[in-house]
Coordinates of C-alpha atoms in Angstrom, one line a residue:
M1 CA 72.3 131.6 122.9
R2 CA 75.8 131.7 121.5
E3 CA 76.6 128.8 119.3
S4 CA 79.3 126.3 120.4
V5 CA 82.6 125.9 118.5
W6 CA 81.2 122.5 117.3
E7 CA 78.1 124.1 115.9
K8 CA 80.3 126.7 114.1
Y9 CA 82.6 123.9 112.9
A10 CA 79.6 121.9 111.6
K11 CA 78.2 124.9 109.8
V12 CA 81.4 125.4 107.9
L13 CA 81.6 121.7 106.9
V14 CA 77.9 121.4 106.0
D15 CA 76.9 124.9 104.7
Y16 CA 80.2 126.0 103.1
S17 CA 82.4 123.0 102.3
T18 CA 79.8 120.6 101.0
N19 CA 76.8 123.0 100.6
I20 CA 74.3 120.2 101.5
Q21 CA 71.0 120.5 99.7
K22 CA 67.6 119.0 100.5
G23 CA 67.4 115.3 99.6
E24 CA 71.1 114.7 99.3
L25 CA 72.6 111.6 100.7
V26 CA 75.4 112.5 103.1
V27 CA 77.9 109.9 104.4
I28 CA 79.3 111.1 107.7
S29 CA 82.3 109.0 108.8
T30 CA 84.6 109.2 111.8
S31 CA 87.6 107.1 112.9
S32 CA 86.6 106.9 116.6
P33 CA 83.8 107.8 119.0
Q34 CA 86.0 110.5 120.5
S35 CA 84.6 113.0 117.9
K36 CA 81.0 112.6 119.1
E37 CA 80.5 116.3 119.8
L38 CA 81.5 117.4 116.3
V39 CA 79.8 114.4 114.6
K40 CA 76.5 115.1 116.4
A41 CA 76.7 118.8 115.4
V42 CA 77.4 117.8 111.8
Y43 CA 74.6 115.2 111.8
K44 CA 72.1 117.8 113.2
R45 CA 73.2 120.4 110.7
V46 CA 72.7 118.0 107.7
L47 CA 69.2 117.3 109.0
E48 CA 68.5 121.1 109.3
R49 CA 69.6 121.5 105.7
G50 CA 67.2 118.8 104.5
G51 CA 69.9 116.2 103.8
N52 CA 69.8 112.5 104.6
P53 CA 72.7 111.6 106.8
V54 CA 74.2 108.2 107.1
L55 CA 76.7 107.6 110.0
R56 CA 79.8 105.4 109.8
T57 CA 81.7 105.2 113.0
G58 CA 85.0 103.4 113.5
F59 CA 86.7 102.3 116.7
G60 CA 90.3 103.5 116.1
D61 CA 92.2 100.2 116.0
M62 CA 90.2 98.2 113.4
A63 CA 92.7 99.0 110.6
E64 CA 95.5 97.6 112.7
V65 CA 93.5 94.4 113.3
F66 CA 92.6 94.1 109.7
M67 CA 96.2 94.4 108.5
K68 CA 97.4 91.9 111.1
Y69 CA 94.9 89.1 110.4
A70 CA 93.5 89.7 106.8
S71 CA 94.4 87.1 104.2
D72 CA 95.4 88.1 100.6
E73 CA 91.8 87.4 99.5
Q74 CA 90.5 89.7 102.3
L75 CA 93.1 92.4 101.5
D76 CA 91.8 92.4 97.9
Y77 CA 88.1 92.4 98.9
I78 CA 86.0 95.6 98.7
D79 CA 82.6 95.1 100.2
P80 CA 79.5 96.0 98.0
M81 CA 78.1 98.4 100.5
T82 CA 81.1 100.6 100.4
K83 CA 81.2 100.4 96.6
L84 CA 77.5 101.5 96.5
E85 CA 78.3 104.5 98.7
Y86 CA 81.0 105.7 96.4
D87 CA 78.6 105.3 93.5
V88 CA 75.5 107.0 94.9
A89 CA 76.5 109.4 97.8
D90 CA 76.1 113.1 97.1
A91 CA 78.6 114.0 99.8
F92 CA 81.2 112.6 102.2
I93 CA 82.1 114.4 105.4
S94 CA 85.0 112.6 107.0
I95 CA 86.1 113.5 110.6
G96 CA 89.5 112.1 111.8
A97 CA 89.8 111.4 115.5
P98 CA 92.7 109.0 116.0
L99 CA 93.3 107.2 119.3
N100 CA 96.8 106.3 118.3
T101 CA 98.7 107.9 115.4
K102 CA 101.2 105.1 115.4
S103 CA 98.8 102.2 115.3
M104 CA 100.0 101.2 111.8
A105 CA 103.7 101.8 112.4
G106 CA 104.3 98.0 112.8
A107 CA 102.0 96.9 110.0
D108 CA 103.3 94.5 107.3
L109 CA 104.4 96.8 104.5
S110 CA 103.6 94.3 101.8
K111 CA 100.0 94.1 103.1
M112 CA 99.7 97.8 103.2
S113 CA 100.8 98.0 99.6
R114 CA 98.4 95.3 98.5
R115 CA 95.5 97.0 100.3
G116 CA 96.4 100.2 98.6
K117 CA 96.1 98.5 95.2
A118 CA 92.8 97.1 96.1
T119 CA 91.2 100.4 97.2
K120 CA 92.6 102.3 94.2
A121 CA 89.4 101.9 92.3
L122 CA 87.5 103.6 95.1
S123 CA 89.9 106.5 95.1
E124 CA 89.6 106.8 91.3
K125 CA 85.8 106.7 91.5
M126 CA 85.8 109.5 94.2
L127 CA 88.2 111.7 92.3
A128 CA 86.3 111.2 88.9
R129 CA 82.9 111.9 90.4
S130 CA 84.3 115.0 92.2
A131 CA 85.9 116.3 89.0
K132 CA 82.5 116.0 87.3
G133 CA 80.7 117.8 90.1
E134 CA 78.7 114.7 91.1
L135 CA 80.3 114.3 94.5
K136 CA 81.2 116.7 97.3
W137 CA 83.7 115.8 100.0
V138 CA 85.6 117.3 102.9
I139 CA 88.1 116.0 105.4
A140 CA 88.4 117.5 108.9
D141 CA 89.8 116.6 112.3
F142 CA 88.6 116.5 115.9
P143 CA 91.3 117.3 118.5
T144 CA 92.4 114.2 120.3
H145 CA 95.2 113.4 122.8
A146 CA 96.9 111.3 120.1
L147 CA 97.0 114.3 117.7
A148 CA 98.2 116.5 120.5
Q149 CA 101.0 114.1 121.4
E150 CA 102.1 113.8 117.8
A151 CA 102.3 117.6 117.6
K152 CA 104.1 117.7 121.0
M153 CA 101.4 119.9 122.5
S154 CA 98.9 119.6 125.4
L155 CA 95.4 118.8 124.4
D156 CA 94.3 122.4 125.2
D157 CA 97.1 123.9 123.2
Y158 CA 96.4 121.6 120.3
S159 CA 92.7 122.4 120.3
E160 CA 93.5 126.1 120.2
F161 CA 95.9 125.5 117.4
L162 CA 93.3 123.5 115.4
F163 CA 90.6 126.2 115.9
K164 CA 92.9 129.0 114.8
S165 CA 94.1 127.0 111.8
C166 CA 90.4 126.6 110.8
Y167 CA 89.7 130.3 111.7
L168 CA 87.1 129.0 114.2
D169 CA 88.4 131.6 116.6
L170 CA 86.8 134.3 114.4
D171 CA 83.1 135.2 114.4
D172 CA 82.8 134.4 110.7
P173 CA 85.3 131.8 109.6
V174 CA 83.6 131.5 106.2
S175 CA 84.3 135.1 105.4
K176 CA 88.0 134.5 106.1
L177 CA 88.0 131.4 103.8
Q178 CA 86.4 133.5 101.1
D179 CA 89.1 136.2 101.5
L180 CA 91.7 133.4 101.2
E181 CA 90.0 132.2 98.1
A182 CA 90.1 135.6 96.5
Q183 CA 93.9 136.0 97.1
Q184 CA 94.7 132.4 96.0
S185 CA 92.6 132.7 92.9
E186 CA 94.8 135.5 91.7
W187 CA 97.9 133.3 92.1
A188 CA 96.2 130.4 90.5
D189 CA 95.1 132.6 87.5
Y190 CA 98.7 133.7 87.0
L191 CA 100.0 130.1 87.2
N192 CA 97.4 128.9 84.7
G193 CA 99.4 130.8 82.0
V194 CA 102.7 129.3 83.0
K195 CA 104.4 126.5 81.0
E196 CA 107.3 125.6 83.3
L197 CA 107.7 125.8 87.0
R198 CA 111.2 125.5 88.5
I199 CA 111.9 125.1 92.2
T200 CA 115.3 125.6 93.8
G201 CA 116.5 125.3 97.4
E202 CA 118.6 123.1 99.6
K203 CA 119.6 120.0 97.6
T204 CA 116.8 121.0 95.2
D205 CA 116.6 122.0 91.6
I206 CA 113.6 120.6 89.8
T207 CA 111.4 121.6 86.9
F208 CA 107.7 120.8 86.3
N209 CA 106.0 121.0 82.9
V210 CA 102.6 122.5 83.9
E211 CA 101.5 123.7 80.4
G212 CA 97.8 123.1 79.9
R213 CA 97.3 122.0 83.5
K214 CA 94.8 123.8 85.8
W215 CA 95.9 125.4 89.0
I216 CA 93.3 125.2 91.7
S217 CA 92.8 127.3 94.8
C218 CA 91.9 125.4 98.0
S219 CA 90.0 127.3 100.6
G220 CA 88.0 124.8 102.7
L221 CA 85.9 122.9 100.1
N222 CA 87.7 119.6 100.4
N223 CA 90.1 120.0 103.4
Y224 CA 89.6 121.9 106.6
P225 CA 91.8 123.6 107.6
D226 CA 92.9 124.6 104.1
G227 CA 95.2 127.0 102.3
E228 CA 97.0 125.8 99.1
V229 CA 97.3 126.4 95.4
F230 CA 98.0 123.1 93.5
T231 CA 98.1 121.4 90.2
S232 CA 99.1 118.0 88.7
P233 CA 102.1 118.4 86.4
V234 CA 102.4 116.8 83.0
E235 CA 103.2 113.2 83.7
D236 CA 106.5 112.9 81.8
G237 CA 107.6 116.5 82.3
I238 CA 109.3 116.5 85.7
N239 CA 113.1 116.4 86.0
G240 CA 115.6 117.1 88.7
E241 CA 116.1 116.5 92.4
I242 CA 114.2 117.6 95.5
Y243 CA 114.9 117.4 99.2
F244 CA 112.3 117.4 101.9
D245 CA 113.7 118.7 105.3
F246 CA 110.4 118.2 107.2
P247 CA 109.6 114.7 108.5
Q248 CA 107.3 112.9 106.0
N249 CA 104.4 111.1 107.6
Y250 CA 102.1 108.6 105.9
R251 CA 99.7 106.0 107.3
G252 CA 101.3 106.0 110.8
N253 CA 104.9 105.7 109.5
S254 CA 107.6 108.3 108.9
A255 CA 110.6 108.9 106.7
H256 CA 113.1 111.6 107.4
D257 CA 115.4 113.7 105.1
V258 CA 113.7 112.3 102.0
H259 CA 115.7 113.1 98.9
L260 CA 114.2 112.1 95.5
W261 CA 115.7 112.1 92.0
I262 CA 113.2 112.3 89.2
E263 CA 113.7 111.7 85.4
N264 CA 110.9 112.2 82.9
G265 CA 108.3 112.2 85.7
K266 CA 109.4 109.0 87.5
V267 CA 111.3 108.7 90.8
V268 CA 114.5 106.9 89.8
K269 CA 116.3 107.2 93.2
A270 CA 115.0 107.7 96.7
E271 CA 117.0 108.2 99.9
A272 CA 115.9 108.8 103.5
S273 CA 118.0 109.0 106.7
S274 CA 115.3 106.9 108.4
G275 CA 112.3 105.1 107.1
Q276 CA 114.1 103.9 103.9
E277 CA 112.3 100.6 103.8
F278 CA 108.9 102.2 104.2
L279 CA 109.7 104.8 101.6
E280 CA 110.7 102.2 99.0
A281 CA 107.6 100.0 99.8
M282 CA 105.3 102.9 99.2
L283 CA 107.0 103.9 96.0
N284 CA 106.8 100.4 94.7
M285 CA 103.0 100.1 95.6
D286 CA 101.9 99.9 91.9
D287 CA 102.6 101.1 88.4
G288 CA 101.8 104.7 89.1
S289 CA 103.4 105.2 92.6
H290 CA 106.8 106.3 91.1
G291 CA 105.0 109.1 89.3
I292 CA 104.3 112.7 90.5
G293 CA 100.7 113.5 91.2
E294 CA 100.8 117.1 92.6
I295 CA 102.9 120.2 93.2
A296 CA 101.5 122.8 95.5
F297 CA 102.2 125.9 97.6
G298 CA 100.9 126.0 101.2
T299 CA 99.4 129.3 102.3
N300 CA 97.9 129.0 105.8
N301 CA 100.1 131.2 108.0
E302 CA 98.3 130.0 111.1
I303 CA 100.2 126.7 110.5
Q304 CA 104.0 127.1 110.8
N305 CA 105.4 123.9 112.2
V306 CA 105.0 120.2 111.4
T307 CA 102.5 118.5 113.6
G308 CA 102.7 115.0 112.1
N309 CA 99.2 115.4 110.6
I310 CA 99.3 115.8 106.8
L311 CA 95.9 117.5 106.8
F312 CA 97.6 120.4 108.6
D313 CA 101.2 120.0 107.5
E314 CA 100.6 120.3 103.8
K315 CA 99.0 123.7 104.3
I316 CA 102.0 125.2 106.2
G317 CA 102.4 128.8 105.1
G318 CA 105.8 129.2 103.4
A319 CA 106.2 125.6 102.4
I320 CA 105.5 123.6 99.3
H321 CA 104.5 120.0 98.9
M322 CA 104.9 117.4 96.1
A323 CA 102.9 114.2 96.0
V324 CA 104.1 110.9 94.7
G325 CA 101.4 108.8 93.2
A326 CA 97.9 109.7 92.0
S327 CA 97.1 113.0 90.4
Y328 CA 93.9 114.9 90.3
P329 CA 91.6 114.6 87.2
E330 CA 90.2 118.1 87.7
T331 CA 93.6 119.6 87.0
G332 CA 94.1 117.5 83.9
G333 CA 96.3 114.9 85.7
K334 CA 96.4 111.4 84.4
N335 CA 98.6 109.5 86.8
V336 CA 96.7 106.6 88.5
S337 CA 97.9 105.0 91.7
G338 CA 96.7 103.8 95.1
L339 CA 99.3 106.1 96.6
H340 CA 99.1 109.8 97.1
W341 CA 101.8 110.8 99.6
D342 CA 102.2 114.5 100.1
M343 CA 105.8 115.4 100.9
I344 CA 106.5 118.8 102.5
K345 CA 109.4 121.1 102.0
N346 CA 110.2 124.3 103.9
M347 CA 110.8 127.2 101.5
K348 CA 111.5 129.9 104.2
N349 CA 115.2 129.0 104.1
G350 CA 116.1 130.4 100.7
G351 CA 113.7 128.4 98.6
K352 CA 112.7 130.0 95.3
A353 CA 110.2 129.3 92.5
Y354 CA 110.4 130.5 88.9
A355 CA 107.6 130.6 86.4
D356 CA 109.0 130.4 82.8
G357 CA 112.2 131.8 84.2
K358 CA 110.7 134.7 86.2
L359 CA 111.1 134.7 90.0
I360 CA 107.6 134.5 91.5
Y361 CA 108.1 133.1 95.0
D362 CA 111.0 133.7 97.4
N363 CA 111.6 132.6 100.9
G364 CA 108.1 131.3 101.4
Q365 CA 106.3 134.2 99.9
F366 CA 104.6 134.9 96.5
I367 CA 106.1 138.1 95.0
I368 CA 103.8 138.3 91.9

């Protein structure tokens, strides 16, 4: 019997992305019951691999209820069961399936900021354990009407887009991911010898000190779909301005035409044609939220347009993204924050990247 697309999807997440082994504790979480078909396939595959699955199911609108009614004490509270999972789980498989992508659009920004500070310790724990090889994790999505509407597609068209972006339309998606890894590793190896990266384009001229930082190829181990090469720049070594022409979406809110000015690694000025208040609230979340946590090149050519879903949008082939907030310890990054907001810039309109003065990327394509 031919396997279903959900069985194929599950095999990528369980066999390839997290490589579940016998006896491992695997936390499978989903944001709503809509993703039952995929969650069931993942749960079954974890059992087949000898793992011990634990299921965490949300109902889509609980975050909205929490933000509306939680007191300051409740916003600051992290339950001990969740803390324990972050301490002892061997793998997290998280499946997004939103009922409403705008459910948090009207949330109190000060509450969102406070909650971000409270959960920062969990994020730090996850990244630290991952960097040490103690924790495997992957984030994926199930196609829902909400995601399709955000992307301005029908559900059928969005499902097809998702499957192609994940190479699930191919007989062997893992082989494609491995080919992607081979190509991206060459670019990462080259960039690992670079001291300074300069990016230019529309309203953009910015330099990143990347000396001693590790560039990492992403090909389905933490995000699915995937396709990027990234690092965390030296914290005080970023200077210049950068303009993001794509809409920048985060936690159900958006900011358009984001323009940032950065001095010695800190955002000193930020403008947006819309979403200015949200932009400023996020940048003022904590001590590290004005810092720069990541610079990356997107490489997935199956993704060409913004869909409003950062899991897909940051992988757009021919685009770059820069994150404000937390950096990644495995790259050598040291900036700590409850914020990690990936902002995406189209580079297919004359954008260029220079490595130690040499042109290596032009109009959305590596030329090294």
